[in-house]
XYZ file of C-alpha atoms in Angstrom:
90
model
C -1.110 -4.892 -16.586
C -3.585 -5.987 -13.998
C -3.604 -5.196 -10.298
C -3.908 -7.955 -7.679
C -4.069 -7.600 -3.895
C -2.693 -10.407 -1.733
C -5.058 -11.488 1.007
C -2.541 -10.393 3.628
C -2.392 -6.904 2.101
C -6.185 -6.629 2.165
C -6.191 -7.776 5.795
C -3.538 -5.187 6.651
C -5.533 -2.450 4.947
C -8.730 -3.459 6.728
C -6.997 -3.497 10.123
C -5.395 -0.084 9.562
C -8.634 1.521 8.398
C -10.628 -0.052 11.250
C -8.135 1.185 13.826
C -8.220 4.742 12.482
C -12.022 4.699 12.052
C -12.427 4.027 15.778
C -10.893 7.443 16.355
C -11.775 9.407 13.210
C -14.062 8.030 10.504
C -13.361 10.834 8.023
C -9.590 10.359 8.330
C -10.005 6.611 7.798
C -12.024 7.206 4.628
C -9.435 9.660 3.291
C -6.578 7.269 3.966
C -8.402 4.358 2.335
C -9.177 6.518 -0.705
C -5.525 7.609 -0.928
C -4.214 4.037 -0.670
C -6.677 2.722 -3.251
C -5.964 5.629 -5.638
C -2.229 4.992 -5.350
C -2.718 1.296 -6.094
C -4.948 2.042 -9.083
C -2.216 4.233 -10.648
C 0.381 1.464 -10.476
C -0.560 -0.378 -13.713
C 0.105 2.827 -15.679
C 3.275 3.787 -13.770
C 4.686 0.674 -12.065
C 8.197 2.050 -11.518
C 7.101 5.455 -10.250
C 7.989 4.655 -6.643
C 11.229 3.722 -4.913
C 12.818 0.289 -4.805
C 11.718 -1.698 -1.795
C 13.793 -2.865 1.112
C 12.987 -6.436 0.086
C 14.478 -7.506 -3.243
C 11.952 -7.464 -6.068
C 9.544 -5.053 -4.368
C 8.799 -1.366 -4.622
C 7.377 0.977 -1.977
C 4.914 3.820 -2.415
C 4.732 6.227 0.507
C 1.017 6.973 0.425
C 1.025 9.038 3.607
C 3.936 9.899 5.902
C 2.820 7.000 8.113
C 1.704 4.403 5.543
C 3.554 2.500 2.829
C 2.166 0.354 0.036
C 4.577 -2.494 -0.791
C 4.164 -4.074 -4.217
C 5.825 -6.376 -6.739
C 5.939 -5.722 -10.477
C 5.597 -8.886 -12.538
C 5.456 -9.472 -16.290
C 1.742 -8.759 -16.615
C 0.617 -8.163 -13.040
C 1.273 -5.804 -10.168
C 0.776 -7.509 -6.838
C 0.116 -5.481 -3.699
C 2.112 -7.365 -1.099
C 1.558 -5.341 2.057
C 0.177 -2.119 3.497
C 2.138 -1.090 6.551
C 2.784 1.654 9.046
C 6.118 3.341 8.387
C 7.303 2.715 11.955
C 6.686 -0.997 11.702
C 9.780 -3.153 11.623
C 10.122 -4.293 8.035
C 11.084 -6.668 6.519
């Protein structure tokens, strides 16, 4: 399986990391590393995380405040969104 990030998910990740980096660069780096490491594990274990609130998605809680939303396809895992856990979703 291959891993693909939607443009919107990459934009979300960039905005989150930029916001945190304004306050704490080290924390931003750690969070980015954690999110990327979680995503990189998905091709080997696509059903490791809970079913998503939107049909056809799954959600990995990367940090108590951040969730990685993804879709498992036939031969691809698509990162759909990176979001704060308090954000209204879907």
